[in-house]
PDB file of C-alpha atoms in Angstrom:
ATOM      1  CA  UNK A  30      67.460  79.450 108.099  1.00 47.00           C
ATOM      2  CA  UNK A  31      64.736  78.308 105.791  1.00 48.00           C
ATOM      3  CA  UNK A  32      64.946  80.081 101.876  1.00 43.00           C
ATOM      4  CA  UNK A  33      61.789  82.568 101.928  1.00 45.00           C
ATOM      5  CA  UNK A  34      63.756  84.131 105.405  1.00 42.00           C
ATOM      6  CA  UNK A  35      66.690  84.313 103.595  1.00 41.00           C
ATOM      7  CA  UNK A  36      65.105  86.292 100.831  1.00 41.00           C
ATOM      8  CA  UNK A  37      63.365  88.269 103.312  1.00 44.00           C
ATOM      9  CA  UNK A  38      66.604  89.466 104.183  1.00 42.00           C
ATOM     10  CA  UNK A  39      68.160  90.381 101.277  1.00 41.00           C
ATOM     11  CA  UNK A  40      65.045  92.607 100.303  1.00 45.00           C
ATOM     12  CA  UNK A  41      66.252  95.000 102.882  1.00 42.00           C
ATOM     13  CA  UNK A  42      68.968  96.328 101.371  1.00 41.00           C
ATOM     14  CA  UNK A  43      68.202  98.539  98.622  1.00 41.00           C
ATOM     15  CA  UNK A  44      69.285  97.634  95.162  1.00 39.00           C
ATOM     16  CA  UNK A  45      72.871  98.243  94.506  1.00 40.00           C
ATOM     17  CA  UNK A  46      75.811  97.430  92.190  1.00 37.00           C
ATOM     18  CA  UNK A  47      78.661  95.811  93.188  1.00 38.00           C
ATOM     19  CA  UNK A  48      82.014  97.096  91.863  1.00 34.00           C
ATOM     20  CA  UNK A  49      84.983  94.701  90.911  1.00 32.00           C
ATOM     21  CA  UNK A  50      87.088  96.268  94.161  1.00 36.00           C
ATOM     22  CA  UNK A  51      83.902  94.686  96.197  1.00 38.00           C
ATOM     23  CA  UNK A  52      82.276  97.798  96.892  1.00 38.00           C
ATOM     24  CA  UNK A  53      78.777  97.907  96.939  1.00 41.00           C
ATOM     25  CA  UNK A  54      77.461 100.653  95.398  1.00 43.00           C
ATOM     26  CA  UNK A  55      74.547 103.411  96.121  1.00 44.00           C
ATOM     27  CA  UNK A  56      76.497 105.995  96.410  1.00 41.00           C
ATOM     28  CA  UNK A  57      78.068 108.012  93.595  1.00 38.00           C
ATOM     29  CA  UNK A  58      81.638 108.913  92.941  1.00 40.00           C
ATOM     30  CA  UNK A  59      82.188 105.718  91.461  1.00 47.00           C
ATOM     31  CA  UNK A  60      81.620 103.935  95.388  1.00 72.00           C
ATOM     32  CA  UNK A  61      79.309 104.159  98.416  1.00 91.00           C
ATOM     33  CA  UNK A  62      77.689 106.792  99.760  1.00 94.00           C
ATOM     34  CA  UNK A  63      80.437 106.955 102.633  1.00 96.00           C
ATOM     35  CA  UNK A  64      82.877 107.221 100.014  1.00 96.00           C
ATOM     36  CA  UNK A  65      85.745 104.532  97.931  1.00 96.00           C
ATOM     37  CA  UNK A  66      88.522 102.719  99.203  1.00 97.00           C
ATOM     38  CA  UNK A  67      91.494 104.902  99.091  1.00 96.00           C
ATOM     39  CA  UNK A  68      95.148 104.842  98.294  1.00 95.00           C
ATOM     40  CA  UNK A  69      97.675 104.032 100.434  1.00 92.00           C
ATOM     41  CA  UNK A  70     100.242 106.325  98.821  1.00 93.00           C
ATOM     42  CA  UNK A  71      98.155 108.769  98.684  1.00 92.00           C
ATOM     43  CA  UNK A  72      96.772 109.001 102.333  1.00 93.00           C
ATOM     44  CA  UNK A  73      95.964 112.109 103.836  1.00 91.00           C
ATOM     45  CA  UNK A  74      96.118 111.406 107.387  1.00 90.00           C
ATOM     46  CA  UNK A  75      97.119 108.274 109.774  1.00 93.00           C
ATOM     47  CA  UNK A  76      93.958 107.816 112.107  1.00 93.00           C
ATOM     48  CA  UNK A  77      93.910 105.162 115.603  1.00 94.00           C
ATOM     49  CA  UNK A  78      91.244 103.558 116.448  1.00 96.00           C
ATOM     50  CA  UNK A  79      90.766 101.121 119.452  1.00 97.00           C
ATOM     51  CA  UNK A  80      88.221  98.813 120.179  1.00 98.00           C
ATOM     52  CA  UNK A  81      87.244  97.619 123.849  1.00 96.00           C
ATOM     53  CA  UNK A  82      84.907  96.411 126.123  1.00 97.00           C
ATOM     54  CA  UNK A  83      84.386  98.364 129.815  1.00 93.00           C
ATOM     55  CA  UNK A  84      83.648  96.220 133.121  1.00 91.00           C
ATOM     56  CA  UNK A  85      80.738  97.574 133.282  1.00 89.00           C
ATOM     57  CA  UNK A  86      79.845  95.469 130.020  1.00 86.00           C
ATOM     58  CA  UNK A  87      79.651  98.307 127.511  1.00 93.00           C
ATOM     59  CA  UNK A  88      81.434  98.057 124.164  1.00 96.00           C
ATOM     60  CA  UNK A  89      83.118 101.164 122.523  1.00 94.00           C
ATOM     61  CA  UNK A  90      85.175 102.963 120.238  1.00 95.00           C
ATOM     62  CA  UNK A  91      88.396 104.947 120.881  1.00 91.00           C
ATOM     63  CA  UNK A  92      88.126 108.030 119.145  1.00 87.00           C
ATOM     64  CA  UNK A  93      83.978 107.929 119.319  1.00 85.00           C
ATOM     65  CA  UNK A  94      83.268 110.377 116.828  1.00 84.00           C
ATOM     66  CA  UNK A  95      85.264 111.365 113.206  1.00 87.00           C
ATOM     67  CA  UNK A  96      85.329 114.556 111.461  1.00 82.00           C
ATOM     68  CA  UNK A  97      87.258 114.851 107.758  1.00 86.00           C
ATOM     69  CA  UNK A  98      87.005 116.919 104.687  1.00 85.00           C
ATOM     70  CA  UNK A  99      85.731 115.705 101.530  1.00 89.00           C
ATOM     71  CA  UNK A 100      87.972 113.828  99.518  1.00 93.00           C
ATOM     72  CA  UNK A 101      89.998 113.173 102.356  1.00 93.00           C
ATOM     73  CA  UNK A 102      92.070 109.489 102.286  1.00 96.00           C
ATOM     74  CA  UNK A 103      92.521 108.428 105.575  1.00 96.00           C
ATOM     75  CA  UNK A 104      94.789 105.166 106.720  1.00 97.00           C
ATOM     76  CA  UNK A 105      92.702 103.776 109.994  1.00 97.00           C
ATOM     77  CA  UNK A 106      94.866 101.366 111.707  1.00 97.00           C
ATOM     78  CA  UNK A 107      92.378  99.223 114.070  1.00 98.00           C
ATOM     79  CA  UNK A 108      93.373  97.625 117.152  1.00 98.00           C
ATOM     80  CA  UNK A 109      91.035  94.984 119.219  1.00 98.00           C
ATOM     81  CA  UNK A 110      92.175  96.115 122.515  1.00 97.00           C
ATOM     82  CA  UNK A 111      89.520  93.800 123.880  1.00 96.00           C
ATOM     83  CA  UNK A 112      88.817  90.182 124.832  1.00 96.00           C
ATOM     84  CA  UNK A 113      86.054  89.467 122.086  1.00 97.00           C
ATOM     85  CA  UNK A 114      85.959  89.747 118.144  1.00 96.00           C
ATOM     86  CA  UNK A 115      85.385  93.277 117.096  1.00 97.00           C
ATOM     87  CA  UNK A 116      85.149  94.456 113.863  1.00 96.00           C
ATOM     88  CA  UNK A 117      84.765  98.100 111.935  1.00 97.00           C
ATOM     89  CA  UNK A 118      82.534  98.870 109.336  1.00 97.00           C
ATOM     90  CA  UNK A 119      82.172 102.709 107.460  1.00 97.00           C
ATOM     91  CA  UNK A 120      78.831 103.116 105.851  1.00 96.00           C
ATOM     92  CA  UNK A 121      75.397 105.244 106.227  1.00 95.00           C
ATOM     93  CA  UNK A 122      73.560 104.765 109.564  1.00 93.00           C
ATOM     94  CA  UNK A 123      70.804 103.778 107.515  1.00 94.00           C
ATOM     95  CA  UNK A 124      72.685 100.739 105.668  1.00 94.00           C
ATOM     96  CA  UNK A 125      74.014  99.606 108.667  1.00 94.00           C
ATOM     97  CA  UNK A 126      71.314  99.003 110.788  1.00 93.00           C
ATOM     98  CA  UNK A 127      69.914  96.986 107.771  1.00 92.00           C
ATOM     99  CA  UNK A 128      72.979  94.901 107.523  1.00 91.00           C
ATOM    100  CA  UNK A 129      73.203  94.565 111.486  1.00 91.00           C
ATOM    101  CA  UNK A 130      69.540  92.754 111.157  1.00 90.00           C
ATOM    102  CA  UNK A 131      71.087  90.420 108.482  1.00 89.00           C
ATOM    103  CA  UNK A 132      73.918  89.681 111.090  1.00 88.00           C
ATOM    104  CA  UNK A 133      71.610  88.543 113.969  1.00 84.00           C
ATOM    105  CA  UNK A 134      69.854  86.265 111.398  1.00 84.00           C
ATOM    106  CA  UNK A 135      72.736  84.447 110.451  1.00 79.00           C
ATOM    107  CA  UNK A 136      76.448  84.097 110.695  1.00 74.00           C
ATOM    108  CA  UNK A 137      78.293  86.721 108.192  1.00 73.00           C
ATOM    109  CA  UNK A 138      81.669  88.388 108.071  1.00 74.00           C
ATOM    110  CA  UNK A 139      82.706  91.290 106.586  1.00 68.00           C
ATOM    111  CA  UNK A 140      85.183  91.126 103.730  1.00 75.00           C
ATOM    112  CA  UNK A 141      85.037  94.590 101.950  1.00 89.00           C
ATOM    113  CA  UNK A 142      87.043  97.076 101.602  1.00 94.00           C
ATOM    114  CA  UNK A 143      85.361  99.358 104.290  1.00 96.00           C
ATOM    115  CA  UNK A 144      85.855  97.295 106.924  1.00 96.00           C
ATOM    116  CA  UNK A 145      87.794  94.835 108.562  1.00 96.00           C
ATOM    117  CA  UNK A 146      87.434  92.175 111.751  1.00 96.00           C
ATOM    118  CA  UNK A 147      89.670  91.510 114.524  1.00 97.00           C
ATOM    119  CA  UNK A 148      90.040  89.196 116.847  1.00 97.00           C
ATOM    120  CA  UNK A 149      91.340  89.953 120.244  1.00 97.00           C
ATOM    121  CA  UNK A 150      95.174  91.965 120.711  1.00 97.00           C
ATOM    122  CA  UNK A 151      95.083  92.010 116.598  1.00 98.00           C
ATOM    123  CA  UNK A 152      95.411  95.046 114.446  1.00 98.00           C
ATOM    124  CA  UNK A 153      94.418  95.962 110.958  1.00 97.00           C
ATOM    125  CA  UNK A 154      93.840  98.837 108.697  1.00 97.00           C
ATOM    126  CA  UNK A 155      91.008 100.165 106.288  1.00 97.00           C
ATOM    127  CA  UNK A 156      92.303 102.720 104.122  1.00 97.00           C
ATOM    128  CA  UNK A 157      89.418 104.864 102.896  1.00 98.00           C
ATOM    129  CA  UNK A 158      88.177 108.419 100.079  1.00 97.00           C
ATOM    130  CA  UNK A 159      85.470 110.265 101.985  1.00 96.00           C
ATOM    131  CA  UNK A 160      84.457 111.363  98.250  1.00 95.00           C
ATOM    132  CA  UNK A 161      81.148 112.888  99.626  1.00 94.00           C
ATOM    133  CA  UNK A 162      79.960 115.165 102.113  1.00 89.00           C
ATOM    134  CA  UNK A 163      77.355 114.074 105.048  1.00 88.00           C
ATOM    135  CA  UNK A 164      77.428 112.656 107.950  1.00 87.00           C
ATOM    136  CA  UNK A 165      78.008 108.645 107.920  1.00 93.00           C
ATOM    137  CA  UNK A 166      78.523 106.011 110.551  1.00 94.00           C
ATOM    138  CA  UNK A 167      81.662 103.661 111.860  1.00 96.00           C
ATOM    139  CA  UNK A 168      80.170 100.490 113.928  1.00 96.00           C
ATOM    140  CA  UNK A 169      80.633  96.995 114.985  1.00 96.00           C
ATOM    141  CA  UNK A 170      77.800  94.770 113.819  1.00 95.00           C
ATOM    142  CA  UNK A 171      78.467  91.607 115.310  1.00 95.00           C
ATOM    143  CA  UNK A 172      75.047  90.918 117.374  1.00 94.00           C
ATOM    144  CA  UNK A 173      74.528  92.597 120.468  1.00 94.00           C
ATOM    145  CA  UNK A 174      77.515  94.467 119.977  1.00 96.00           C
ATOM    146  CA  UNK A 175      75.891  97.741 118.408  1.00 95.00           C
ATOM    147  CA  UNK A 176      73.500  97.859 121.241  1.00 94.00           C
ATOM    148  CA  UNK A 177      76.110  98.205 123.674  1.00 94.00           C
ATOM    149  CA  UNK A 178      78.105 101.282 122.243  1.00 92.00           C
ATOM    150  CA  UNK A 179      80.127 100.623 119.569  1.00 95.00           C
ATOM    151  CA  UNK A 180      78.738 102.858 116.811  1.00 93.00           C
ATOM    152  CA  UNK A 181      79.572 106.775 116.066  1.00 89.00           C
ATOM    153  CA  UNK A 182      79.453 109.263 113.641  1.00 89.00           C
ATOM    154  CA  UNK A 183      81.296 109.762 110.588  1.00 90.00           C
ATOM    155  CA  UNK A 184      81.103 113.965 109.518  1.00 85.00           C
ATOM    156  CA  UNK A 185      82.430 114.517 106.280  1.00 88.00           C
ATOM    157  CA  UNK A 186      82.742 118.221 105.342  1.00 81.00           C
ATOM    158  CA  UNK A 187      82.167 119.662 102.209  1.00 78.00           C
ATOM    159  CA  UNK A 188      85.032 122.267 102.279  1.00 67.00           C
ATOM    160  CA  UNK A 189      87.949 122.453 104.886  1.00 56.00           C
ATOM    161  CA  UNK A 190      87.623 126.657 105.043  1.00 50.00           C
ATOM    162  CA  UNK A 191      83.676 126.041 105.417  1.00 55.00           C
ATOM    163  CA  UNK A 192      81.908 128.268 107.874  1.00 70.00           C
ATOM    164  CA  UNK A 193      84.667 129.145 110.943  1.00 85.00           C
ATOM    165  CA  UNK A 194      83.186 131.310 113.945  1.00 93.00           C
ATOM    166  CA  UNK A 195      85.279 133.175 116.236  1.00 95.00           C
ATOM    167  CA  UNK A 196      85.370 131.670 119.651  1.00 96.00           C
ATOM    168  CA  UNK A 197      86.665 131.740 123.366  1.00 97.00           C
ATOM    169  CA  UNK A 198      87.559 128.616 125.347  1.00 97.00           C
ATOM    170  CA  UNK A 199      85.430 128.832 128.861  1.00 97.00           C
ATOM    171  CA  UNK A 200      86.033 125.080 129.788  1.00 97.00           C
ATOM    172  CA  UNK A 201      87.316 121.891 129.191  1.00 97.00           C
ATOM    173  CA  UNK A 202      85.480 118.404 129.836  1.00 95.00           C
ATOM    174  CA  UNK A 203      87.981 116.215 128.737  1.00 90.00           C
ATOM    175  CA  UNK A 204      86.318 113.202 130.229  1.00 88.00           C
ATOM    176  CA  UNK A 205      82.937 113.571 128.841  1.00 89.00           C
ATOM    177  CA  UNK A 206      84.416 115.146 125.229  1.00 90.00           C
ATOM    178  CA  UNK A 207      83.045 118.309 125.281  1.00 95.00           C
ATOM    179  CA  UNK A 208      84.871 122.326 125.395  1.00 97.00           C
ATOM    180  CA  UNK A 209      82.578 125.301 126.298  1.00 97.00           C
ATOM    181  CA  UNK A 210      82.883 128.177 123.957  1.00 98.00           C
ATOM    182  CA  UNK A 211      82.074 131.859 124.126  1.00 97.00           C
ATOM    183  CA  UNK A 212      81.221 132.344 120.092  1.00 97.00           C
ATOM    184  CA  UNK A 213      80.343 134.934 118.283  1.00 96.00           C
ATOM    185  CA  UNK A 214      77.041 134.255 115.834  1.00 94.00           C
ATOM    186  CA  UNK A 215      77.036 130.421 113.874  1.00 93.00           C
ATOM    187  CA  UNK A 216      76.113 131.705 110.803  1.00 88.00           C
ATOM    188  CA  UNK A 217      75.098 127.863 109.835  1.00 81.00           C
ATOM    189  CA  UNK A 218      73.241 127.071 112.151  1.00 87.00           C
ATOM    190  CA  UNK A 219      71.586 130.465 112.807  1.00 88.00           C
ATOM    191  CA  UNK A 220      72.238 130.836 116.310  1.00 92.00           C
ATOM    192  CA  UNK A 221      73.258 133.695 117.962  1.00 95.00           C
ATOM    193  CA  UNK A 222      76.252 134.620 119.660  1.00 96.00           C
ATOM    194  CA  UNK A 223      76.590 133.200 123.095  1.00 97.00           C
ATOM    195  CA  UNK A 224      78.105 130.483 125.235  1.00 97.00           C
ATOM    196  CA  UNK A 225      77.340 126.753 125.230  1.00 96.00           C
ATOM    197  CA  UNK A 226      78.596 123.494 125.360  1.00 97.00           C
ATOM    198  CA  UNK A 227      79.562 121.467 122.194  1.00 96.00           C
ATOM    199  CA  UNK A 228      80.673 117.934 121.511  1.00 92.00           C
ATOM    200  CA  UNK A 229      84.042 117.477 119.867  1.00 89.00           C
ATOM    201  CA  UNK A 230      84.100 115.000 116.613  1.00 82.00           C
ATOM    202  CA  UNK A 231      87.427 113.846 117.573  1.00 78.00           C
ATOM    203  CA  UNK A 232      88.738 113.841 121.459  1.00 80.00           C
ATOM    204  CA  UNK A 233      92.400 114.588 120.139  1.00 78.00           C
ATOM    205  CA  UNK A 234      90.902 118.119 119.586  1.00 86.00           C
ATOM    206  CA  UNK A 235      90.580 118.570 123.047  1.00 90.00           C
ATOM    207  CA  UNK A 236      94.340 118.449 123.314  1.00 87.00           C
ATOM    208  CA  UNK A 237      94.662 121.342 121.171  1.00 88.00           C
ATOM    209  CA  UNK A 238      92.846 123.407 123.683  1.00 94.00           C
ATOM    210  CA  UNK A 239      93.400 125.279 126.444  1.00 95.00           C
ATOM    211  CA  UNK A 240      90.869 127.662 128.644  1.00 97.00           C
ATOM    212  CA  UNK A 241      91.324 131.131 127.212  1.00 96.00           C
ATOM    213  CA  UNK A 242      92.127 130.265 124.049  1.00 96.00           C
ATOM    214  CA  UNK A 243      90.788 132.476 121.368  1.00 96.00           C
ATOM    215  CA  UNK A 244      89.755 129.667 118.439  1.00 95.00           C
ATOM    216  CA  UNK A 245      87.876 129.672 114.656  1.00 92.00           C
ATOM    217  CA  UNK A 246      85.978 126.676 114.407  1.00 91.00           C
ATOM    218  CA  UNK A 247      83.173 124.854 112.760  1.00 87.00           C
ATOM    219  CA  UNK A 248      80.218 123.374 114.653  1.00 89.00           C
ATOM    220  CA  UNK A 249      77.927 120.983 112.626  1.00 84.00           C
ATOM    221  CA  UNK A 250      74.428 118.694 114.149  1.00 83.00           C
ATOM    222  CA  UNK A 251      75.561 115.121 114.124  1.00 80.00           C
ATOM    223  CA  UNK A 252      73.238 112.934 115.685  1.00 74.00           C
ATOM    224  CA  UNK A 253      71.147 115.937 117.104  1.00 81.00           C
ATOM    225  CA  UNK A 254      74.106 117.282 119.192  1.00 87.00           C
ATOM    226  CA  UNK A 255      76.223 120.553 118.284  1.00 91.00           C
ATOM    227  CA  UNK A 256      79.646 119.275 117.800  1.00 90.00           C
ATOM    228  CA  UNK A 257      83.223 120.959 116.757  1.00 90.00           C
ATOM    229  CA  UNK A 258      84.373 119.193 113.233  1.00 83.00           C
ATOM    230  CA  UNK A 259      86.533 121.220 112.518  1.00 81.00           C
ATOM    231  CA  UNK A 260      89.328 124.041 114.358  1.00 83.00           C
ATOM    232  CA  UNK A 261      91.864 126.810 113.351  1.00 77.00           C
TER     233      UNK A 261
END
């Protein structure tokens, strides 16, 4: 790659500090936007994650969606359950398609504390401070790989009691991630009460659910669709 491409490049990303941990910076909180690396002895919760590819050629994530609390610490331990080099990256949507543009104009890996790369049947772990609230974005940037599924959101809420709504399991889709709930009105998102279908951020949540169940939870937009982050 010739020198004024190179530059090019670097002119995407937005102007940033980088901390002595290796953090970039952007964010606040003393870290990123997404948050700071965390403390292992001071995790709050022990998250899998598996990566894969599908005979059918698509490329995913195993949970596909994450929902924590702010200033949450979370341990991910990251397998490569597939046969080609994977890797996980936590940042803003935003920052990663920029850095994902970088990637299919050269050849870059990711050493930061936010991430980590595999190579196939390996494991490894990312131990991470969702500091701030928002909705962020986990996601393999190794060309060609983003296009063909492995990217999801991130939601980080701003209180664990936030708003709860009082709710009635119709149905289960366990397959396709989503519960059916008879709710009374989301206050939040100033709907009324009625049924409908929502996403759940975490597919483990399904497993907490049976039809008939009477529930509190919190739905949230991520990505455009209505999604459970949160249940009591």
């Amino acid at each position: 790659m010739n020198k004024a491409l190179y530059t090019a490049l670097l002119c995407l990303l937005p102007a940033a500090p980088v901390f002595a941990d290796g953090t970039h910076g952007g964010g606040h909180d003393g870290g990123m936007d997404v948050g700071k690396p965390g403390d292992l002895s001071r995790t709050d919760r022990e998250v899998a994650v598996t990566m894969m590819e599908t005979d059918d050629g698509e490329m995913l994530f195993e949970p596909s969606s994450f929902s924590f609390v702010k200033n949450e610490t979370v341990k991910f331990v990251i397998t490569n359950a597939g046969e080609l080099e994977h890797e996980f990256v936590l940042d803003t949507a935003e920052r990663n398609v920029r850095h994902k543009a970088m990637m299919a104009e050269m050849e870059m890996e990711h050493d930061d504390p936010n991430s980590v790369r595999l190579d196939p049947g390996a494991s490894g772990e990312v131990i991470w401070t969702f500091s701030n609230a928002g909705t962020f974005e986990f996601a393999c940037l190794i060309p060609g790989h983003y296009e063909s599924g492995m990217h999801g959101p991130v939601a980080v809420l701003a209180d664990s009691a936030g708003s709860f709504t009082k709710g009635t399991v119709k149905k289960l889709d366990t397959k396709s991630g989503k519960v059916t709930i008879i709710h009374e009105e989301l206050v939040n998102l100033e709907m009324p009460a009625m049924t409908m279908v929502f996403r759940v951020a975490d597919h483990a949540m399904l497993d907490q659910l049976e039809v008939g169940d009477a529930i509190e939870f919190v739905a949230e937009r991520i990505q455009g669709k209505l999604t459970v982050t949160a249940l009591n």
